[in-house]
Short mmCIF file of C-alpha atoms and ligand atoms in Angstrom, two decimals:
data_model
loop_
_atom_site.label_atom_id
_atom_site.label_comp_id
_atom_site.label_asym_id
_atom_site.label_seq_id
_atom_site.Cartn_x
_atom_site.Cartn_y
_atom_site.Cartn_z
CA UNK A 1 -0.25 21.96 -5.88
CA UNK A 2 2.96 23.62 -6.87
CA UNK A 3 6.30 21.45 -7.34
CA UNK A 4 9.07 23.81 -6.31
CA UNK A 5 12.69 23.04 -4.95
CA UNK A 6 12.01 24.82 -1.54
CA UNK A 7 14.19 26.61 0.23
CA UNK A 8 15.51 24.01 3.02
CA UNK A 9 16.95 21.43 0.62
CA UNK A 10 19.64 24.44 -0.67
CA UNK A 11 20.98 23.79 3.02
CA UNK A 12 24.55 22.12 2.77
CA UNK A 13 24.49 19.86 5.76
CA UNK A 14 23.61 16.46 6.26
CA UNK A 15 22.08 16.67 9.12
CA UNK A 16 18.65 17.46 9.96
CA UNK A 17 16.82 18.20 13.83
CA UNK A 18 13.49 17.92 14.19
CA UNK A 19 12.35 19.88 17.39
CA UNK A 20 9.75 19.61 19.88
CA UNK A 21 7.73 16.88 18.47
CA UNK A 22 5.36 14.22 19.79
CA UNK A 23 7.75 11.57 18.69
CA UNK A 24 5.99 7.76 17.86
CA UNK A 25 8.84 5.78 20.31
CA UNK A 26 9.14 2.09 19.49
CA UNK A 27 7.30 0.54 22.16
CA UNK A 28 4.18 2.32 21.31
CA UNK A 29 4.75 5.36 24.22
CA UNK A 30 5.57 9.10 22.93
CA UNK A 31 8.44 11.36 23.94
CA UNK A 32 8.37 15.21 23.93
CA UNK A 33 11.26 16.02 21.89
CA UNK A 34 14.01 15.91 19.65
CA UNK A 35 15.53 13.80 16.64
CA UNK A 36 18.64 14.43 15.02
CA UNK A 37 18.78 12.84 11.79
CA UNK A 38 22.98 12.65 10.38
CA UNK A 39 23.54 11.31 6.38
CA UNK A 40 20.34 9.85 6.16
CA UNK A 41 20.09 7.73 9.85
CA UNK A 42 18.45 8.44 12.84
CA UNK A 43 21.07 9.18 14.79
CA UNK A 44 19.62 10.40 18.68
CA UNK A 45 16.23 10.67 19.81
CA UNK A 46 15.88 12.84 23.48
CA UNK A 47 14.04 15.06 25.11
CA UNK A 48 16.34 18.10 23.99
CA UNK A 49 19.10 17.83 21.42
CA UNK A 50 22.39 20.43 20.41
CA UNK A 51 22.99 20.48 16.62
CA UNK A 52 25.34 23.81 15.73
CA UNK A 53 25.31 22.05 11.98
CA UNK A 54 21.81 20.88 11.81
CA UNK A 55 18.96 22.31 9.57
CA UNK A 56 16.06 22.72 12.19
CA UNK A 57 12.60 22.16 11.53
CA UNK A 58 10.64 23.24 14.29
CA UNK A 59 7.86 20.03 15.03
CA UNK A 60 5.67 22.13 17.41
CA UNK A 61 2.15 20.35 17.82
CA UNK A 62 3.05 17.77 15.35
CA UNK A 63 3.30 13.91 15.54
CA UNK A 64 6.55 12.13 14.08
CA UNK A 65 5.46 8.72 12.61
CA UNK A 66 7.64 6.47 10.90
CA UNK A 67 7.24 7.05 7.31
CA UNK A 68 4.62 4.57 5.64
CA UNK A 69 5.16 1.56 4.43
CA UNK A 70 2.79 0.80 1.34
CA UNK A 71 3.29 -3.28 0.78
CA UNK A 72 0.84 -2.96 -2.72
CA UNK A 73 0.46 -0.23 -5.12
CA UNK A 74 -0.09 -0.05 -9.19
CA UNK A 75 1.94 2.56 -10.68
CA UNK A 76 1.26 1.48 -13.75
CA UNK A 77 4.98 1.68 -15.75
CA UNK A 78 5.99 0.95 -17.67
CA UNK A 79 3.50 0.17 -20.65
CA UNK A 80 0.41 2.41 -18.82
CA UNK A 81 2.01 5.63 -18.44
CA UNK A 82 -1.19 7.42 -18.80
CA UNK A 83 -3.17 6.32 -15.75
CA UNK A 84 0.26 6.66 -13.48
CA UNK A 85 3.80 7.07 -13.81
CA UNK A 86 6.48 6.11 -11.37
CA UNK A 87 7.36 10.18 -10.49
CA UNK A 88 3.52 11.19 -10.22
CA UNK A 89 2.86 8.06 -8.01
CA UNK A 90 5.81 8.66 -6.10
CA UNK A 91 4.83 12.39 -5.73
CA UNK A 92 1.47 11.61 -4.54
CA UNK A 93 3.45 9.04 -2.23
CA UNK A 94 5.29 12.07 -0.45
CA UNK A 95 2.45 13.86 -0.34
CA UNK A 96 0.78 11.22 1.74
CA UNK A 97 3.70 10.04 4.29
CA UNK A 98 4.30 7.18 2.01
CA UNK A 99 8.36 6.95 1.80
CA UNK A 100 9.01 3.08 0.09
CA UNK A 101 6.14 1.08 -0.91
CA UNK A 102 6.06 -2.23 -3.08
CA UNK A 103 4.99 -2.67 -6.18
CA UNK A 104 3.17 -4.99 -8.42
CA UNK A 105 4.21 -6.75 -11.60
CA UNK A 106 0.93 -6.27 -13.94
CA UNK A 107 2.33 -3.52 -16.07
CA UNK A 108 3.22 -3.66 -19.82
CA UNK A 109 5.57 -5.69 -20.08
CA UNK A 110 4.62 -7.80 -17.49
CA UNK A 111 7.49 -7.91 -14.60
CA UNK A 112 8.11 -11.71 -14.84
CA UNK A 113 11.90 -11.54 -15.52
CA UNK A 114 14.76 -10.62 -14.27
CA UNK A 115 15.33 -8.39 -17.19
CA UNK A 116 11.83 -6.65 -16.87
CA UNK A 117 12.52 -6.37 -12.48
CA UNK A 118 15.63 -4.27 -13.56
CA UNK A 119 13.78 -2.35 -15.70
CA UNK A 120 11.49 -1.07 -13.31
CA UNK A 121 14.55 -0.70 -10.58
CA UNK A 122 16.04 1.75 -13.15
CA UNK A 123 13.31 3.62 -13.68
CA UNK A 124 12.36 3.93 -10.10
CA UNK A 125 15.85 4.71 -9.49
CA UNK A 126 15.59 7.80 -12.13
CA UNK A 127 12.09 9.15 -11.02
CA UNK A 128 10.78 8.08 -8.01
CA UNK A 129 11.35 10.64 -4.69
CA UNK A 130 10.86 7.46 -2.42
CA UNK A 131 12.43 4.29 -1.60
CA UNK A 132 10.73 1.43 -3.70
CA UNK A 133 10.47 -2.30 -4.31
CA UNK A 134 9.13 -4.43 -7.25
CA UNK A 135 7.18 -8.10 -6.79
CA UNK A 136 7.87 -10.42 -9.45
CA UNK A 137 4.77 -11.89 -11.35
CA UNK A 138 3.68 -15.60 -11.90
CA UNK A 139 2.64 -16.84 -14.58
CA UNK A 140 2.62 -20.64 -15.26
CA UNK A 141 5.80 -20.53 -16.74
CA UNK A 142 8.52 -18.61 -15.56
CA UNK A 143 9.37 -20.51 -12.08
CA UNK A 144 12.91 -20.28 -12.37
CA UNK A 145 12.85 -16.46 -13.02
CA UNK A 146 10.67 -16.65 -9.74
CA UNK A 147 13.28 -18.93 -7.85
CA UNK A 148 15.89 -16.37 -8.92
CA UNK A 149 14.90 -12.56 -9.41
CA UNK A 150 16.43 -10.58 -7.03
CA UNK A 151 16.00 -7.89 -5.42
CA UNK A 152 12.38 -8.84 -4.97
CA UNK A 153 10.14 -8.37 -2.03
CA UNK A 154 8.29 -11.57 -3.48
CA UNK A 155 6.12 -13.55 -6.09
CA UNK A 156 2.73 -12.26 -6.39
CA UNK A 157 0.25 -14.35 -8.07
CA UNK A 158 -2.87 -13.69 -8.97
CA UNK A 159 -5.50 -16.33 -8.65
CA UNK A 160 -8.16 -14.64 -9.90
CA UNK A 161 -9.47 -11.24 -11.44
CA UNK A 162 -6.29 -11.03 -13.71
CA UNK A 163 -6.45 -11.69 -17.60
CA UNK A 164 -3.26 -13.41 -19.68
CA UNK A 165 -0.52 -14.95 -18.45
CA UNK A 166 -0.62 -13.46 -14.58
CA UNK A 167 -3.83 -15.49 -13.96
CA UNK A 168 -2.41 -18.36 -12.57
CA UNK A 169 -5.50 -20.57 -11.48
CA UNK A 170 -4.63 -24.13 -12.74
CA UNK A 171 -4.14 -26.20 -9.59
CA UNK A 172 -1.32 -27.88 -10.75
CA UNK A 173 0.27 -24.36 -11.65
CA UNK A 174 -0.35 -22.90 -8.71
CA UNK A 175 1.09 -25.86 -6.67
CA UNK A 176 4.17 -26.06 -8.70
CA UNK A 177 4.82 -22.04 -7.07
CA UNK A 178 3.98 -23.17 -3.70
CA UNK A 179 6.69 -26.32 -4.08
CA UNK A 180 9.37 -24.54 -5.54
CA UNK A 181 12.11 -22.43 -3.34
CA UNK A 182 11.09 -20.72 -0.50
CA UNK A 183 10.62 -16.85 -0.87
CA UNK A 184 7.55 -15.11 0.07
CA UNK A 185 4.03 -15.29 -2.38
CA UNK A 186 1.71 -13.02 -1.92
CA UNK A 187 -1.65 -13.92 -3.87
CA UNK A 188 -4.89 -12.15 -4.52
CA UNK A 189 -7.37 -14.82 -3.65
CA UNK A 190 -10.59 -15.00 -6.16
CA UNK A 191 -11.59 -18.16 -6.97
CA UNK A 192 -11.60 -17.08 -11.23
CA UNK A 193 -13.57 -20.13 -12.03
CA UNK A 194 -16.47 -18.91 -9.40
CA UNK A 195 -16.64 -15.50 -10.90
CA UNK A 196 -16.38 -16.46 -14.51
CA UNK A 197 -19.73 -18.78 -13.66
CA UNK A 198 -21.38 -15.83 -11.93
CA UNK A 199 -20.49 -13.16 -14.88
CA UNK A 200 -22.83 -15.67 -17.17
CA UNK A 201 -25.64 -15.53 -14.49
CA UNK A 202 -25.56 -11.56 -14.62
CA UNK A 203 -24.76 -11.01 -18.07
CA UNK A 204 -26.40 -7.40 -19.14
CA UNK A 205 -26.72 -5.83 -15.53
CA UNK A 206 -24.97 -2.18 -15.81
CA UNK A 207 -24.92 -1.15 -12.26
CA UNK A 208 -21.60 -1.46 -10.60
CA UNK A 209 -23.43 -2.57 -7.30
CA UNK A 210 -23.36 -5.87 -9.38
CA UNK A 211 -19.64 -6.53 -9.27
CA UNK A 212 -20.08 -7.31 -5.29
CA UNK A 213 -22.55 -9.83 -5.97
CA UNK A 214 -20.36 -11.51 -9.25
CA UNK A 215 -17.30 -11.59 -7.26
CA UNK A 216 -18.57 -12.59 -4.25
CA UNK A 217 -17.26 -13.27 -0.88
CA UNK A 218 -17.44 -17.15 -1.72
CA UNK A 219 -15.13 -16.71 -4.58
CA UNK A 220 -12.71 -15.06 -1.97
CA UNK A 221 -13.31 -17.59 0.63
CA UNK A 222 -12.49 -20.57 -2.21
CA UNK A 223 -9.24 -18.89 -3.43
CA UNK A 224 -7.92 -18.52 -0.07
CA UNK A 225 -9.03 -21.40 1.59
CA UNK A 226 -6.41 -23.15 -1.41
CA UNK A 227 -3.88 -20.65 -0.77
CA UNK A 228 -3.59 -21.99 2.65
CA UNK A 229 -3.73 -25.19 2.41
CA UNK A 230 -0.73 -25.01 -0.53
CA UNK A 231 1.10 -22.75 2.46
CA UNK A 232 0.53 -25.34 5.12
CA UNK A 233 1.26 -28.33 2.53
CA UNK A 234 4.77 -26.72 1.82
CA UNK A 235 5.02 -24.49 4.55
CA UNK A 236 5.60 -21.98 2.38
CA UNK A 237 5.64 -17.88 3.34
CA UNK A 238 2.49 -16.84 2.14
CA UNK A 239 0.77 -13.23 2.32
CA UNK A 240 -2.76 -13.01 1.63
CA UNK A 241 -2.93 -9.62 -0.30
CA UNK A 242 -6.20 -7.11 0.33
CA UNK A 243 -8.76 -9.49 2.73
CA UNK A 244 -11.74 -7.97 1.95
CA UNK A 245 -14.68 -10.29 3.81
CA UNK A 246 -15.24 -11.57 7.20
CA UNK A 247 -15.55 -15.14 6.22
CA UNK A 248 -12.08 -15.52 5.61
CA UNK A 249 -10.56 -13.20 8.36
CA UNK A 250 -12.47 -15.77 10.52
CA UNK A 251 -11.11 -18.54 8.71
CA UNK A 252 -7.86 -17.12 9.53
CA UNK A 253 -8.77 -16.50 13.00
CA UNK A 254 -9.40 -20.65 13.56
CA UNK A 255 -6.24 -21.53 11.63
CA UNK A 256 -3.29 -19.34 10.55
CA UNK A 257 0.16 -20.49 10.76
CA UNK A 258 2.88 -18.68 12.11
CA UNK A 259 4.58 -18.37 8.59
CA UNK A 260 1.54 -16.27 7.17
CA UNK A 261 0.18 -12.83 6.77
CA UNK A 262 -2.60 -11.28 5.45
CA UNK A 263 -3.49 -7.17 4.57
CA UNK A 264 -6.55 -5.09 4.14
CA UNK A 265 -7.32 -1.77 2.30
CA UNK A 266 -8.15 1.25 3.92
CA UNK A 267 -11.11 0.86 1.61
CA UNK A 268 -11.91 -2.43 2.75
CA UNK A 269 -12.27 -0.88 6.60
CA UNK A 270 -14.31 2.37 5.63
CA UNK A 271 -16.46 2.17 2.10
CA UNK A 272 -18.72 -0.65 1.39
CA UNK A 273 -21.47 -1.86 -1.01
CA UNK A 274 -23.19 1.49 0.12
CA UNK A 275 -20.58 3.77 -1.36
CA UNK A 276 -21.77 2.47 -5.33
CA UNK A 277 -24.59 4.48 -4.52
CA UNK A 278 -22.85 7.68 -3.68
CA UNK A 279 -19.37 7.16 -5.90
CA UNK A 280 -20.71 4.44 -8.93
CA UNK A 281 -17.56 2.74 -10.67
CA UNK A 282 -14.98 4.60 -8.48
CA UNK A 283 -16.06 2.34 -5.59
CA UNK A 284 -15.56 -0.81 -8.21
CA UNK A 285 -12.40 -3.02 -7.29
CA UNK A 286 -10.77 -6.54 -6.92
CA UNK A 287 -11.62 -8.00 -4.64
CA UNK A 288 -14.89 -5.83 -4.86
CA UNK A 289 -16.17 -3.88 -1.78
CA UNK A 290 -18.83 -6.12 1.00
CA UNK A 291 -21.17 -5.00 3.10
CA UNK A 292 -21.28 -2.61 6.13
CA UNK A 293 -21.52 -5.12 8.20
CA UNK A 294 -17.93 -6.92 6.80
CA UNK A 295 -15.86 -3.80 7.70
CA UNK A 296 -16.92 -4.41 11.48
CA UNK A 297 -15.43 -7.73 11.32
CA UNK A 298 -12.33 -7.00 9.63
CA UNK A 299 -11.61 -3.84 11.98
CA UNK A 300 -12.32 -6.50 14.81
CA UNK A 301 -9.91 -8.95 12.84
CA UNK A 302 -7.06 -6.06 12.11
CA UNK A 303 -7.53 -4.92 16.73
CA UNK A 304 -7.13 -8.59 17.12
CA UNK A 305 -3.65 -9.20 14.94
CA UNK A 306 -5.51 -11.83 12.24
CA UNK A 307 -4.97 -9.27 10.06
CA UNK A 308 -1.16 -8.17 10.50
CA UNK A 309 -0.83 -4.34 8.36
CA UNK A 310 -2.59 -2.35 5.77
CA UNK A 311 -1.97 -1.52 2.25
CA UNK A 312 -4.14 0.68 -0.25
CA UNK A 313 -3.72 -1.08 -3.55
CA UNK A 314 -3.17 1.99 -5.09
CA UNK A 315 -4.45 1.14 -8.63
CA UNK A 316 -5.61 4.53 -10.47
CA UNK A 317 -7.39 4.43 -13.54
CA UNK A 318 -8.64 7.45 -15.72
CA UNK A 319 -11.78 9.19 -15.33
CA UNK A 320 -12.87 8.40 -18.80
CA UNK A 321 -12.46 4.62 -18.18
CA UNK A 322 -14.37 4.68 -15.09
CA UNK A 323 -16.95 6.41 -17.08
CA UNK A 324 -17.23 3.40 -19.33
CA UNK A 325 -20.37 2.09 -17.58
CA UNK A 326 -19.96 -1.09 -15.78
CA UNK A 327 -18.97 -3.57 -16.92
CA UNK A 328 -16.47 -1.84 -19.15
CA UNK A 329 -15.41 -0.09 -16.76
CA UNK A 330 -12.14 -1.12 -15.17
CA UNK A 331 -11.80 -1.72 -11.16
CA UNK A 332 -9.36 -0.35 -8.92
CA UNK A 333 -9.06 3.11 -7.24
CA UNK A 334 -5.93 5.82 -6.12
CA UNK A 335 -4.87 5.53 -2.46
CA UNK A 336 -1.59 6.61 -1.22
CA UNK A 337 -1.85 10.16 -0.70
CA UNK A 338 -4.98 9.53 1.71
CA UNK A 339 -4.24 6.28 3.19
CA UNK A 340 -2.41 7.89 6.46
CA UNK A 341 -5.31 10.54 6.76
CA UNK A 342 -8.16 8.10 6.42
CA UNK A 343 -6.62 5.92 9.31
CA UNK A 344 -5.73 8.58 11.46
CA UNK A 345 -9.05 9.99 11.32
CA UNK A 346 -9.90 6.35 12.14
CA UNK A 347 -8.20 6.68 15.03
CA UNK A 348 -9.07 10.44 16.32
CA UNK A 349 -12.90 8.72 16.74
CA UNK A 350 -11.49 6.02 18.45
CA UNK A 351 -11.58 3.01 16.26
CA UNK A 352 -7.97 2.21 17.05
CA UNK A 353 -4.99 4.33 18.19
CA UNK A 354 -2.34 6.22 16.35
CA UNK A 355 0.37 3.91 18.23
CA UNK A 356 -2.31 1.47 16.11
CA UNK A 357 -1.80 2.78 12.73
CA UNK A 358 1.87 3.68 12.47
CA UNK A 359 2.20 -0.41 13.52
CA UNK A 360 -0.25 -1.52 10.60
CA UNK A 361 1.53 1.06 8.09
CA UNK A 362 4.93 0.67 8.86
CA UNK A 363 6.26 -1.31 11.17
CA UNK A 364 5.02 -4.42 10.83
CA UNK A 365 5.01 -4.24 7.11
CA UNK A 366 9.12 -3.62 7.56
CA UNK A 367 9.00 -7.16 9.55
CA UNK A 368 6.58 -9.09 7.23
CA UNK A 369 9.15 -8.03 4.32
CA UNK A 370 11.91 -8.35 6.36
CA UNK A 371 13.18 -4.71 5.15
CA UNK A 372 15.92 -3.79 7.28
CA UNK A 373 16.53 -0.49 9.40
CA UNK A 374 12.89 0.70 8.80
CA UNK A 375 9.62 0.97 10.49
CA UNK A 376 11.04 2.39 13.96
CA UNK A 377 12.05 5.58 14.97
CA UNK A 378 15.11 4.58 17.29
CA UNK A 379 18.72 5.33 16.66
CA UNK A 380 20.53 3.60 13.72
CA UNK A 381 17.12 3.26 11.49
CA UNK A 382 16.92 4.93 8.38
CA UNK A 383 15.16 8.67 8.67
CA UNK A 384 12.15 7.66 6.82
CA UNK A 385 9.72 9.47 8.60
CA UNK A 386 6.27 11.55 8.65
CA UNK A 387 5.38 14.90 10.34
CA UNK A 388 1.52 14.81 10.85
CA UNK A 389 -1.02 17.34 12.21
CA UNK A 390 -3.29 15.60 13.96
CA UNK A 391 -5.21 19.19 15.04
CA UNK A 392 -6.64 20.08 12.21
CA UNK A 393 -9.27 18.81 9.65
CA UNK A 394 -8.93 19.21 6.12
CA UNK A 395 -11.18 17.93 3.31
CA UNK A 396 -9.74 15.71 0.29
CA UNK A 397 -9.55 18.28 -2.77
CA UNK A 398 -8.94 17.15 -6.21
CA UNK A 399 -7.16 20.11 -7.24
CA UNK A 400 -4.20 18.73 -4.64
CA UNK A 401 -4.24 15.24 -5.86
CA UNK A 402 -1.05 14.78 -7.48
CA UNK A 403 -2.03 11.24 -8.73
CA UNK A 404 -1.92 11.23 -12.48
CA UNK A 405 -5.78 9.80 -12.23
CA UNK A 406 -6.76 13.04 -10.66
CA UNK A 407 -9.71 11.48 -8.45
CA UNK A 408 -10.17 9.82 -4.81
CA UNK A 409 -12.87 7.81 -3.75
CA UNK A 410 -12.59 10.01 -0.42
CA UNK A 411 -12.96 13.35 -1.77
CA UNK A 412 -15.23 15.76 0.32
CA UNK A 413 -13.72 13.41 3.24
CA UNK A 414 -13.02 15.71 5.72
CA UNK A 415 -9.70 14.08 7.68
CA UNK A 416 -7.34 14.91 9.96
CA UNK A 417 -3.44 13.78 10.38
CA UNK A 418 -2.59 14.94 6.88
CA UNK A 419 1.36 14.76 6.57
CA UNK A 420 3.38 18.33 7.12
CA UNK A 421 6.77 17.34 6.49
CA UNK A 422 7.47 13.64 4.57
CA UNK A 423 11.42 12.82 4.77
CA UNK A 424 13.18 9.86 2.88
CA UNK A 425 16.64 9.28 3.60
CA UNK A 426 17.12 12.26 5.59
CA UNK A 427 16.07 14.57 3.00
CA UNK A 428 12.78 16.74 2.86
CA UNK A 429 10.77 15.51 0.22
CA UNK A 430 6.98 17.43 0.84
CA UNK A 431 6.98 20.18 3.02
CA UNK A 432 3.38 22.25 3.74
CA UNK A 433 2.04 21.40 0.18
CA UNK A 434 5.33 21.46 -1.71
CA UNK A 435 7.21 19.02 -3.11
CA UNK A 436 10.97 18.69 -3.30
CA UNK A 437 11.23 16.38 -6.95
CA UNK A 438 14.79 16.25 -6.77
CA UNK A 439 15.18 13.86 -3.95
CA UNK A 440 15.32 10.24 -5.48
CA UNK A 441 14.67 6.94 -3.14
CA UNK A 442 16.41 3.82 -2.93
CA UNK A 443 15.59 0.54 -3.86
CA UNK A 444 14.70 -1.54 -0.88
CA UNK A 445 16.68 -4.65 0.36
CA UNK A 446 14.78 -7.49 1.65
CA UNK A 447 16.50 -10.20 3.57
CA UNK A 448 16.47 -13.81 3.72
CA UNK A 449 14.45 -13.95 0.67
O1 DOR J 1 -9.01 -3.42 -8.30
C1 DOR J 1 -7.91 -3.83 -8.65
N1 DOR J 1 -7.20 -3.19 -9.61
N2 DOR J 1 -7.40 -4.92 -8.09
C2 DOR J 1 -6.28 -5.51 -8.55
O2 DOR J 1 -5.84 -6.48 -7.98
C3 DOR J 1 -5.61 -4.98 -9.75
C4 DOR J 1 -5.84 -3.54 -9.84
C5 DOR J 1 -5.35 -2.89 -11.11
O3 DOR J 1 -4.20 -3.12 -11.47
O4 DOR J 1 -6.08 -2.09 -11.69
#
């Protein structure tokens, strides 16, 4: 895909009007019509609006969504520039709909201080075409870094399927997070002692199907059974970061406090242990794919509100590492320039709505996080927002992927609501296959935490 500076961002006003689109309204309903967008707000929303001053973008047979919300993504800097880069993640971000996502701290340096948060909130600042927002790591050291960083959208620790000083799976470590202060932790729950036992039982097996079995859905169920109980011991804010089995969405089902939340993957709905067969080591994450018959119950679980939003865990690594053979090879896939598109499609066969998706992607993320002014498309909220053409099918091609990785585990997927227009802040940042790279995000605020 070309990166050009197109022709509508050389307009001098501030103001923007979409026209005659099928506009997302808050309470779930649409509305025929207009938005006018004014210095980067949402300004009036109406059936049929005036703007002498306005650029006009004419929305004709196109849905207006509010821009997604991605609550975990990799970009990889600093330290592992060459799988991702905060610009070519944030690229493939526009591409996708994706205007401010949140991102985690295992990069090199690891983001466990204050000094390394503002490095990354500089960077991001200098690069990134979206709005952004960094998690600060655990380790089993830094708690007052954790007590204080700021901004921060929260302490992510990982309890398993981490290496050095983010694996965090000493009980009394992991309690000593839970006790202290009161901002959100989000964890990714595998039980590391489980799967280090099960490595040793399948020591020598090269296919990737394997890594389903190693980390299996016990070693899940374990590491989040603990997370709650430290939550409900402390009452602490807890998010429970890419539930991949049905055990524990039916865990949560029976008993989950008000005060916690819990996210699956895209991946974690559609692929399964089948897809090894088809896409080898690309299908090879953490927590690791399940069976078919797991994404049934976590749809079920995600219809029913155990399972409160969705994020992709955008985590690209290079061709040539996924070529490794397993188990060399590392795990984690791309996501967030077909996340929107592969739950859309979702929802034009009928697995959920649109009204649905734009919830799970946006606005309840903005209320989990407690990001202000975003998630809605109603006066006063910020003009985050996605144009999507929910018409037309279009296959994943990796000649458009702008992620640096330069693969999907969906491509050949043929999908429909593929973003037309992406705007952050009022400004046009991917418009019919072109991106505008001079539009820079802003860092998110968080409140109360
Ligand atoms: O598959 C994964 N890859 N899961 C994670 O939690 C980390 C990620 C990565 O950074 O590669």
């Amino acid at each position: 895909m070309e990166i050009l500076p197109f022709t509508a961002m050389s307009f001098a006003s501030n103001s923007l009007l979409l026209r005659h689109a099928q506009i997302l309204m808050p309470a779930g309903d649409y509305l025929l019509g207009d938005v006018l967008i004014q210095d980067g707000k949402i300004v009036q929303v109406a059936p049929e609006i005036t703007a002498t001053e306005a650029l006009e973008i004419d929305a004709t047979n196109l849905t207006l969504l509010p821009g997604v919300i991605d609550p975990q993504v990799h970009f990889r800097e600093p330290g592992l520039e060459y799988k991702e880069d905060l610009f070519t993640a944030s690229c493939a971000c526009a591409k996708g709909g994706v205007t401010s996502f949140l991102e985690m701290p295992n990069t090199k340096p690891l983001t466990t201080t204050q000094e390394m948060l503002n490095d990354k909130l500089q960077r991001a600042a200098a690069k990134s075409l979206v709005n952004y927002g960094f998690f600060i790591g655990a380790t089993a050291e830094n708690l007052p870094d954790l007590r204080t960083a700021n901004p921060t959208c929260g302490i992510k620790i990982f309890m398993g399927s981490m290496h050095g000083a983010l694996l965090v799976d000493q009980d009394s470590a992991l309690e000593a997070i839970f006790a202290e202060g009161s901002r959100l932790i989000a964890v990714h729950a595998e039980d590391q002692a489980r799967i280090n036992e099960r490595r040793k039982l399948y020591e020598g097996e090269t296919n990737p199907a394997i890594h389903s079995v190693i980390q299996d859905e016990t070693a899940a169920l374990l590491a989040t059974k603990q997370a709650l109980s430290l939550s409900k011991k402390y009452q602490r804010r807890l998010h429970i970061l890419h539930l991949s089995t049905g055990i524990e969405a039916e865990l949560l089902r029976e008993d989950k406090p008000s005060w916690v939340t819990a996210e699956v993957t895209p991946q974690h709905l559609v692929l399964n242990t089948e897809s090894y067969e088809k896409i080898g080591t690309l299908a090879q994450m953490n927590p690791p794919l399940r069976s078919p018959e797991n994404n049934d119950v976590l749809w079920k679980a995600l219809l029913d509100g155990v399972i409160d939003f969705i994020a992709t865990d955008h985590a690209p690594h290079t061709l040539e590492e996924k070529a490794k053979g397993y188990p060399n090879t590392p795990s984690g896939m791309p996501g967030v320039e077909t996340s929107l598109p592969v739950m859309l499609t979702q929802a034009k066969e009928g697995k959920c709505t649109v009204a649905q998706v734009a919830n799970w992607m946006s606005t309840a993320v903005a209320k989990a996080y407690k990001i202000p002014n975003k998630g809605l498309i109603a006066p006063g909220y910020d003009a985050d927002l996605v144009l999507v053409d929910l018409e037309n099918y279009k296959p994943v091609l990796k000649e458009e992927l702008q992620t640096k990785c330069r693969w999907s585990p969906f491509e050949g997927w043929n999908l429909t609501g593929w973003p037309v227009f992406t705007i952050v802040g009022g400004k046009i940042v991917y418009e019919r296959g072109k991106l505008n790279t001079d539009v820079r995000g802003k860092a998110l605020r968080f409140e109360e935490n």
